[in-house]
Short mmCIF file of C-alpha atoms and ligand atoms in Angstrom, two decimals:
data_model
loop_
_atom_site.label_atom_id
_atom_site.label_comp_id
_atom_site.label_asym_id
_atom_site.label_seq_id
_atom_site.Cartn_x
_atom_site.Cartn_y
_atom_site.Cartn_z
CA UNK A 80 61.49 29.78 67.83
CA UNK A 81 64.87 29.99 69.57
CA UNK A 82 63.36 31.33 72.80
CA UNK A 83 65.02 29.97 75.89
CA UNK A 84 67.12 27.29 74.23
CA UNK A 85 70.25 28.60 75.91
CA UNK A 86 68.55 29.93 79.04
CA UNK A 87 71.06 30.42 81.83
CA UNK A 88 74.10 29.44 79.75
CA UNK A 89 77.10 31.78 80.01
CA UNK A 90 78.70 32.66 76.70
CA UNK A 91 81.76 34.90 76.50
CA UNK A 92 82.16 36.40 73.04
CA UNK A 93 85.55 37.75 71.99
CA UNK A 94 85.64 40.11 69.05
CA UNK A 95 88.88 40.69 67.22
CA UNK A 96 89.64 43.44 64.75
CA UNK A 97 88.47 42.59 61.28
CA UNK A 98 85.75 43.97 59.07
CA UNK A 99 83.56 40.96 59.96
CA UNK A 100 83.37 42.39 63.52
CA UNK A 101 80.06 43.95 62.54
CA UNK A 102 78.64 40.44 62.06
CA UNK A 103 79.49 39.58 65.67
CA UNK A 104 76.67 41.96 66.55
CA UNK A 105 74.20 39.52 64.98
CA UNK A 106 75.75 36.56 66.80
CA UNK A 107 75.41 38.37 70.13
CA UNK A 108 71.81 39.23 69.28
CA UNK A 109 71.00 35.60 68.41
CA UNK A 110 72.64 34.39 71.62
CA UNK A 111 70.64 36.72 73.84
CA UNK A 112 67.48 35.89 71.90
CA UNK A 113 68.15 32.20 72.64
CA UNK A 114 68.24 33.09 76.35
CA UNK A 115 72.01 32.95 76.89
CA UNK A 116 73.75 35.26 79.29
CA UNK A 117 76.33 37.04 77.14
CA UNK A 118 79.48 38.98 77.97
CA UNK A 119 81.58 40.63 75.31
CA UNK A 120 85.30 41.38 75.20
CA UNK A 121 86.96 43.26 72.37
CA UNK A 122 90.51 43.75 71.17
CA UNK A 123 91.52 47.42 70.83
CA UNK A 124 91.39 46.99 67.03
CA UNK A 125 87.86 45.55 67.18
CA UNK A 126 86.62 48.72 68.91
CA UNK A 127 87.64 50.64 65.80
CA UNK A 128 85.28 48.54 63.67
CA UNK A 129 82.26 48.44 66.03
CA UNK A 130 81.64 50.37 69.22
CA UNK A 131 81.57 48.75 72.66
CA UNK A 132 78.35 50.70 73.25
CA UNK A 133 76.51 48.71 70.57
CA UNK A 134 77.64 45.42 72.10
CA UNK A 135 76.81 46.63 75.59
CA UNK A 136 73.27 47.45 74.54
CA UNK A 137 72.79 44.06 72.85
CA UNK A 138 74.45 41.91 75.53
CA UNK A 139 72.88 43.84 78.45
CA UNK A 140 76.31 43.77 80.09
CA UNK A 141 79.37 45.98 80.31
CA UNK A 142 81.89 45.29 77.56
CA UNK A 143 85.52 44.56 78.39
CA UNK A 144 87.66 46.38 75.87
CA UNK A 145 90.62 47.60 77.88
CA UNK A 146 92.33 45.22 80.22
CA UNK A 147 94.38 47.95 81.82
CA UNK A 148 91.26 49.91 82.74
CA UNK A 149 90.76 50.61 86.47
CA UNK A 150 88.61 48.05 88.33
CA UNK A 151 84.96 48.82 88.04
CA UNK A 152 85.19 49.60 84.33
CA UNK A 153 84.14 46.33 82.68
CA UNK A 154 85.37 43.00 84.03
CA UNK A 155 88.88 41.82 84.68
CA UNK A 156 90.16 39.10 82.37
CA UNK A 157 90.42 36.67 85.26
CA UNK A 158 86.78 37.20 86.30
CA UNK A 159 85.62 36.76 82.70
CA UNK A 160 87.78 33.65 82.25
CA UNK A 161 86.16 32.04 85.28
CA UNK A 162 82.65 33.17 84.38
CA UNK A 163 82.64 31.70 80.86
CA UNK A 164 81.10 28.32 80.08
CA UNK A 165 82.28 28.71 76.52
CA UNK A 166 84.41 31.33 74.79
CA UNK A 167 83.54 32.14 71.18
CA UNK A 168 85.95 34.30 69.18
CA UNK A 169 83.86 35.95 66.45
CA UNK A 170 85.47 36.95 64.18
CA UNK A 171 88.92 35.46 64.77
CA UNK A 172 91.54 37.32 62.75
CA UNK A 173 94.81 35.70 61.63
CA UNK A 174 96.60 37.70 64.31
CA UNK A 175 94.28 36.61 67.12
CA UNK A 176 94.39 32.98 65.96
CA UNK A 177 98.19 33.13 66.01
CA UNK A 178 98.21 34.62 69.51
CA UNK A 179 95.78 32.00 70.85
CA UNK A 180 97.82 29.18 69.29
CA UNK A 181 101.09 30.49 70.77
CA UNK A 182 99.74 31.59 74.14
CA UNK A 183 100.46 35.29 73.67
CA UNK A 184 98.44 37.49 76.01
CA UNK A 185 98.79 41.16 75.14
CA UNK A 186 95.19 42.40 75.29
CA UNK A 187 91.96 41.31 76.94
CA UNK A 188 90.79 38.69 74.39
CA UNK A 189 94.01 36.67 74.16
CA UNK A 190 94.69 37.23 77.88
CA UNK A 191 91.28 35.93 78.90
CA UNK A 192 91.53 32.84 76.66
CA UNK A 193 94.91 32.03 78.19
CA UNK A 194 93.47 32.37 81.69
CA UNK A 195 90.37 30.27 81.01
CA UNK A 196 89.82 26.53 80.86
CA UNK A 197 86.40 26.89 79.19
CA UNK A 198 85.96 25.26 75.78
CA UNK A 199 87.05 27.55 72.94
CA UNK A 200 85.36 28.16 69.63
CA UNK A 201 86.90 30.28 66.90
CA UNK A 202 85.15 31.56 63.80
CA UNK A 203 87.89 32.79 61.46
CA UNK A 204 87.28 35.60 58.97
CA UNK A 205 90.02 37.15 56.91
CA UNK A 206 91.50 37.63 53.48
CA UNK A 207 91.77 34.31 51.59
CA UNK A 208 95.56 34.50 51.23
CA UNK A 209 95.94 35.03 54.96
CA UNK A 210 93.52 32.18 55.71
CA UNK A 211 95.19 29.66 53.43
CA UNK A 212 98.71 30.66 54.52
CA UNK A 213 100.51 27.69 56.02
CA UNK A 214 101.13 29.63 59.26
CA UNK A 215 97.43 30.35 59.81
CA UNK A 216 96.56 26.73 59.02
CA UNK A 217 99.28 25.52 61.44
CA UNK A 218 97.86 27.76 64.16
CA UNK A 219 94.32 26.52 63.53
CA UNK A 220 95.56 22.93 63.68
CA UNK A 221 97.30 23.70 66.96
CA UNK A 222 94.00 25.01 68.35
CA UNK A 223 92.10 21.97 67.02
CA UNK A 224 94.60 19.64 68.67
CA UNK A 225 93.69 21.37 71.93
CA UNK A 226 90.00 20.61 71.21
CA UNK A 227 89.04 24.09 70.08
CA UNK A 228 86.13 24.09 67.65
CA UNK A 229 86.83 25.90 64.39
CA UNK A 230 83.72 27.16 62.61
CA UNK A 231 85.06 27.09 59.10
CA UNK A 232 84.72 30.28 57.07
CA UNK A 233 82.71 30.13 53.89
CA UNK A 234 83.41 31.14 50.33
CA UNK A 235 81.96 34.51 49.43
CA UNK A 236 82.71 38.11 48.66
CA UNK A 237 85.55 39.34 50.85
CA UNK A 238 86.44 42.91 51.79
CA UNK A 239 88.95 42.88 48.91
CA UNK A 240 86.05 42.48 46.50
CA UNK A 241 87.22 39.02 45.48
CA UNK A 242 85.02 35.97 45.99
CA UNK A 243 87.11 33.44 47.92
CA UNK A 244 87.38 31.51 51.18
CA UNK A 245 87.61 33.58 54.35
CA UNK A 246 84.15 34.94 54.85
CA UNK A 247 82.81 34.57 58.40
CA UNK A 248 80.42 31.60 58.76
CA UNK A 249 76.74 32.54 58.87
CA UNK A 250 75.66 33.78 62.35
CA UNK A 251 73.08 30.97 62.67
CA UNK A 252 75.81 28.44 62.07
CA UNK A 253 78.05 29.99 64.71
CA UNK A 254 75.11 29.93 67.15
CA UNK A 255 74.50 26.23 66.40
CA UNK A 256 78.18 25.45 66.94
CA UNK A 257 78.17 27.30 70.31
CA UNK A 258 75.03 25.41 71.28
CA UNK A 259 76.63 22.06 70.36
CA UNK A 260 79.67 22.88 72.51
CA UNK A 261 77.45 23.84 75.44
CA UNK A 262 75.46 20.64 75.13
CA UNK A 263 78.68 18.68 74.69
CA UNK A 264 77.28 17.37 71.47
CA UNK A 265 80.43 17.29 69.35
CA UNK A 266 79.73 13.61 68.84
CA UNK A 267 79.88 13.64 65.01
CA UNK A 268 83.48 14.88 64.95
CA UNK A 269 85.28 13.56 61.88
CA UNK A 270 82.20 11.87 60.41
CA UNK A 271 81.76 12.43 56.67
CA UNK A 272 78.11 13.16 56.05
CA UNK A 273 76.14 13.73 52.84
CA UNK A 274 72.63 15.18 52.99
CA UNK A 275 70.26 15.64 50.05
CA UNK A 276 67.55 18.28 50.27
CA UNK A 277 64.74 19.92 48.37
CA UNK A 278 62.40 18.81 45.64
CA UNK A 279 63.84 17.91 42.26
CA UNK A 280 62.60 19.85 39.24
CA UNK A 281 62.15 17.91 36.02
CA UNK A 282 62.19 20.08 32.92
CA UNK A 283 59.20 20.20 30.58
CA UNK A 284 60.69 22.88 28.36
CA UNK A 285 63.28 25.63 28.94
CA UNK A 286 60.94 27.54 31.29
CA UNK A 287 58.68 24.94 32.97
CA UNK A 288 59.16 21.95 35.19
CA UNK A 289 57.35 19.20 37.10
CA UNK A 290 58.17 19.54 40.78
CA UNK A 291 56.87 19.33 44.34
CA UNK A 292 56.37 21.54 47.38
CA UNK A 293 59.52 20.51 49.26
CA UNK A 294 61.37 23.57 50.61
CA UNK A 295 64.65 21.84 51.47
CA UNK A 296 64.36 23.12 55.07
CA UNK A 297 64.49 19.70 56.76
CA UNK A 298 67.59 18.71 54.78
CA UNK A 299 69.25 22.05 55.52
CA UNK A 300 68.51 21.69 59.24
CA UNK A 301 70.01 18.18 59.17
CA UNK A 302 73.14 19.44 57.39
CA UNK A 303 73.58 22.45 59.70
CA UNK A 304 73.09 20.32 62.82
CA UNK A 305 75.62 17.73 61.65
CA UNK A 306 78.14 20.51 60.91
CA UNK A 307 77.54 22.02 64.34
CA UNK A 308 78.18 18.62 65.91
CA UNK A 309 81.52 18.38 64.18
CA UNK A 310 80.74 16.43 60.99
CA UNK A 311 82.27 17.19 57.63
CA UNK A 312 79.11 17.87 55.63
CA UNK A 313 78.20 18.04 51.95
CA UNK A 314 74.70 19.25 51.15
CA UNK A 315 73.34 18.36 47.73
CA UNK A 316 70.31 20.56 47.33
CA UNK A 317 67.85 22.00 44.85
CA UNK A 318 67.47 25.04 47.16
CA UNK A 319 70.98 26.46 47.64
CA UNK A 320 69.94 29.44 49.73
CA UNK A 321 72.93 29.76 51.97
CA UNK A 322 76.06 28.91 50.02
CA UNK A 323 78.40 30.28 52.67
CA UNK A 324 77.18 27.89 55.37
CA UNK A 325 78.43 24.46 54.33
CA UNK A 326 79.82 22.74 51.26
CA UNK A 327 76.80 22.93 49.01
CA UNK A 328 76.25 21.38 45.62
CA UNK A 329 73.33 22.86 43.74
CA UNK A 330 71.34 20.51 41.50
CA UNK A 331 67.99 20.66 39.72
CA UNK A 332 66.81 17.29 38.44
CA UNK A 333 66.93 13.76 39.88
CA UNK A 334 69.50 12.79 37.25
CA UNK A 335 71.78 15.65 38.37
CA UNK A 336 71.23 14.78 42.00
CA UNK A 337 72.28 11.18 41.35
CA UNK A 338 75.52 12.28 39.67
CA UNK A 339 76.34 14.71 42.51
CA UNK A 340 75.52 12.14 45.19
CA UNK A 341 77.63 9.42 43.55
CA UNK A 342 80.70 11.64 43.85
CA UNK A 343 79.80 13.02 47.27
CA UNK A 344 79.11 9.56 48.74
CA UNK A 345 82.50 8.13 47.78
CA UNK A 346 84.22 7.88 51.15
CA UNK A 347 81.20 9.15 53.12
CA UNK A 348 80.05 7.51 56.35
CA UNK A 349 76.39 8.61 56.35
CA UNK A 350 73.92 9.52 53.62
CA UNK A 351 70.69 11.21 54.66
CA UNK A 352 68.30 11.30 51.73
CA UNK A 353 65.92 14.06 52.77
CA UNK A 354 65.29 15.22 49.18
CA UNK A 355 61.85 14.81 47.65
CA UNK A 356 62.84 13.21 44.40
CA UNK A 357 60.21 13.42 41.67
CA UNK A 358 59.05 9.90 40.92
CA UNK A 359 58.17 10.85 37.34
CA UNK A 360 59.79 13.12 34.78
CA UNK A 361 58.59 14.32 31.36
CA UNK A 362 59.45 11.76 28.73
CA UNK A 363 60.56 14.44 26.30
CA UNK A 364 62.04 17.82 27.17
CA UNK A 365 61.01 20.36 24.54
CA UNK A 366 63.99 22.27 23.17
CA UNK A 367 61.95 25.44 22.69
CA UNK A 368 59.26 27.00 24.89
CA UNK A 369 55.90 25.26 24.40
CA UNK A 370 53.23 27.60 23.01
CA UNK A 371 49.75 27.91 24.39
CA UNK A 372 46.97 26.54 22.17
CA UNK A 373 43.24 26.14 22.75
CA UNK A 374 43.64 22.36 22.87
CA UNK A 375 44.16 20.29 26.04
CA UNK A 376 47.75 19.27 26.51
CA UNK A 377 49.02 15.80 27.47
CA UNK A 378 52.27 15.54 29.33
CA UNK A 379 53.76 12.09 29.08
CA UNK A 380 55.75 11.13 32.16
CA UNK A 381 58.20 8.28 32.58
CA UNK A 382 59.37 6.80 35.90
CA UNK A 383 62.41 8.64 37.20
CA UNK A 384 65.59 7.07 38.48
CA UNK A 385 65.33 5.89 42.10
CA UNK A 386 68.43 7.49 43.57
CA UNK A 387 68.66 5.37 46.72
CA UNK A 388 68.32 2.19 44.70
CA UNK A 389 70.77 3.39 42.05
CA UNK A 390 73.37 4.27 44.71
CA UNK A 391 72.77 0.90 46.36
CA UNK A 392 73.91 -0.21 49.81
CA UNK A 393 77.64 0.10 50.40
CA UNK A 394 79.67 -1.27 53.28
CA UNK A 395 80.52 1.49 55.70
CA UNK A 396 77.83 3.87 54.40
CA UNK A 397 74.91 4.28 56.82
CA UNK A 398 71.86 5.15 54.72
CA UNK A 399 68.85 7.08 55.96
CA UNK A 400 65.69 7.55 53.91
CA UNK A 401 62.67 9.82 54.30
CA UNK A 402 59.10 8.83 53.66
CA UNK A 403 56.35 11.40 53.34
CA UNK A 404 53.04 9.62 53.62
CA UNK A 405 49.43 10.63 53.77
CA UNK A 406 48.30 7.27 55.16
CA UNK A 407 49.60 4.05 56.82
CA UNK A 408 52.68 5.98 57.95
CA UNK A 409 54.38 3.19 59.88
CA UNK A 410 53.60 0.32 57.52
CA UNK A 411 54.74 2.34 54.50
CA UNK A 412 57.94 3.38 56.29
CA UNK A 413 58.75 -0.22 57.22
CA UNK A 414 58.09 -1.44 53.67
CA UNK A 415 60.33 1.26 52.10
CA UNK A 416 63.07 0.65 54.67
CA UNK A 417 63.20 -3.02 53.67
CA UNK A 418 62.81 -2.39 49.94
CA UNK A 419 65.60 0.18 49.77
CA UNK A 420 67.86 -1.71 52.27
CA UNK A 421 68.09 1.35 54.52
CA UNK A 422 69.52 1.54 58.03
CA UNK A 423 66.91 4.06 59.21
CA UNK A 424 63.74 5.54 57.79
CA UNK A 425 62.33 8.89 58.93
CA UNK A 426 58.61 8.97 58.25
CA UNK A 427 56.47 12.06 58.39
CA UNK A 428 52.75 12.37 58.03
CA UNK A 429 51.86 14.91 55.38
CA UNK A 430 48.51 16.50 54.89
CA UNK A 431 48.58 17.79 58.49
CA UNK A 432 48.40 21.60 58.70
CA UNK A 433 51.44 23.40 60.10
CA UNK A 434 54.00 20.62 59.66
CA UNK A 435 55.95 18.74 57.01
CA UNK A 436 56.45 19.99 53.45
CA UNK A 437 57.44 23.67 53.23
CA UNK A 438 56.69 24.23 56.95
CA UNK A 439 59.24 25.21 59.64
CA UNK A 440 57.88 22.38 61.80
CA UNK A 441 57.81 18.63 61.51
CA UNK A 442 56.73 15.55 63.47
CA UNK A 443 58.41 12.25 62.59
CA UNK A 444 58.57 8.58 63.43
CA UNK A 445 62.02 7.03 63.10
CA UNK A 446 62.04 3.39 62.09
CA UNK A 447 64.99 0.95 62.15
CA UNK A 448 64.93 -2.63 60.82
CA UNK A 449 64.19 -3.65 64.43
CA UNK A 450 61.11 -1.38 64.68
CA UNK A 451 60.30 2.16 65.81
CA UNK A 452 63.24 3.81 67.61
CA UNK A 453 61.76 7.29 68.20
CA UNK A 454 58.53 9.21 67.90
CA UNK A 455 59.34 12.90 67.62
CA UNK A 456 56.37 15.22 68.31
CA UNK A 457 55.73 18.43 66.34
CA UNK A 458 58.83 20.61 66.83
CA UNK A 459 60.82 23.15 64.81
CA UNK A 460 62.71 21.30 62.05
CA UNK A 461 65.92 22.42 63.68
CA UNK A 462 65.10 20.40 66.82
CA UNK A 463 63.73 17.46 64.84
CA UNK A 464 67.09 17.36 63.03
CA UNK A 465 68.87 17.06 66.39
CA UNK A 466 66.73 14.08 67.35
CA UNK A 467 67.29 12.41 63.97
CA UNK A 468 71.08 12.74 64.48
CA UNK A 469 70.71 11.30 67.98
CA UNK A 470 68.92 8.29 66.43
CA UNK A 471 71.56 7.92 63.69
CA UNK A 472 74.35 8.12 66.24
CA UNK A 473 72.68 5.56 68.52
CA UNK A 474 72.01 3.15 65.63
CA UNK A 475 75.59 3.44 64.33
CA UNK A 476 76.94 2.79 67.81
CA UNK A 477 74.76 -0.30 68.07
CA UNK A 478 76.36 -1.35 64.78
CA UNK A 479 72.99 -1.23 63.07
N1 CTP B 752 63.92 8.50 46.70
C1 CTP B 752 64.96 8.33 45.79
N2 CTP B 752 64.71 8.36 44.46
C2 CTP B 752 63.44 8.50 44.00
C3 CTP B 752 62.38 8.65 44.93
C4 CTP B 752 62.67 8.66 46.26
O1 CTP B 752 66.11 8.16 46.20
N3 CTP B 752 63.21 8.51 42.70
C5 CTP B 752 64.24 8.48 48.14
C6 CTP B 752 63.75 9.72 48.86
O2 CTP B 752 64.72 10.71 48.93
C7 CTP B 752 63.43 9.18 50.24
C8 CTP B 752 63.05 7.74 49.99
O3 CTP B 752 63.55 7.42 48.69
O4 CTP B 752 64.55 9.18 51.10
C9 CTP B 752 61.57 7.49 49.99
O5 CTP B 752 60.91 8.39 49.16
P1 CTP B 752 59.40 8.24 48.71
O6 CTP B 752 59.16 9.16 47.57
O7 CTP B 752 58.52 8.35 49.87
O8 CTP B 752 59.44 6.77 48.23
P2 CTP B 752 59.04 6.15 46.90
O9 CTP B 752 59.81 4.88 46.80
O10 CTP B 752 59.22 7.11 45.80
O11 CTP B 752 57.54 5.78 47.16
P3 CTP B 752 56.15 6.46 46.72
O12 CTP B 752 55.67 5.53 45.70
O13 CTP B 752 55.37 6.47 47.98
O14 CTP B 752 56.43 7.83 46.18
#
């Protein structure tokens, strides 16, 4: 799926010495799989966590781990600095972040960054108390003010055994952020984005629900892409599969989703409603598990809350809806756009094999109040998400 996306792009990966160094292996693997040309440099401490040999085998290039090594052994820091189109420090320890912020150059990673004018990306990973320390935050802010991209760490189990902030962002997310830097697509910087994803589940009894086939993949791709392009993202989802990736709020029913979205949307700039909200919910939720009998069973359903309508239009909030249709795609999309007072509607044809609900692929038509703005052919959801953000960005810039 990722084949060739980064073909010919030159990515210099710097590994610093923390336990998350082993995860840099996966980032390097994903980069080469996407077609990028990858060089790796390691601090002396990093080589104690993972071996240069492993990185050499995965990057297909010599690894620079000793900047005082005689010429011919690895690359010099100056050659690497000039070669790089982007430098990604994965993981970035508190010590390396401090050195980069202050301009200290005492080993190959910090020395190369100082000698390079390539865009810099840092993916911090460390103990939560070190991460939240005012010094580390000051150093990260100093790097941000110099346009470095910080791929925020997630909350999760740290080496100390405690679950807290400081865990390296998921490798896929680091890859997406590197890709966004290479494509100069940091155009959502500072934008506050809320995405809803997945199908809602409406309880019948404590063990059963009425639901739909939505996998939440389109919404997740939209959230990940927005984060990679610099947005501050909240994902409200019924399928919280990757809690370390972005700020996720897990919900089950439409009623819960509405409550979560009301809070998340306060102060947001864009709402993308990719969730498949159940239009009907059981009228009564049984308190105890329903027993099987030999008689047919009637389930009485009542109309569910319409979340987009309940949230209503709000000045300054750009609202995007999704329409999954089996027929009259465009007419239905235009009608729903008008009815729900949306700024954009993303319509996808369902009932076509290999795309849409639960698939990794999608094909969509993007409709604005002025008419169709884009027809996106069948592509991986990841790429469709990129085109949807392009359309959102263009529409917002038009003031629409
Ligand atoms: N939506 C919502 N609340 C609902 C149903 C849908 O906010 N109860 C949102 C969806 O997330 C989507 C958009 O409205 O962004 C359109 O969803 P869709 O189900 O296609 O529209 P409906 O108005 O429910 O129309 P239909 O009768 O075709 O199901």
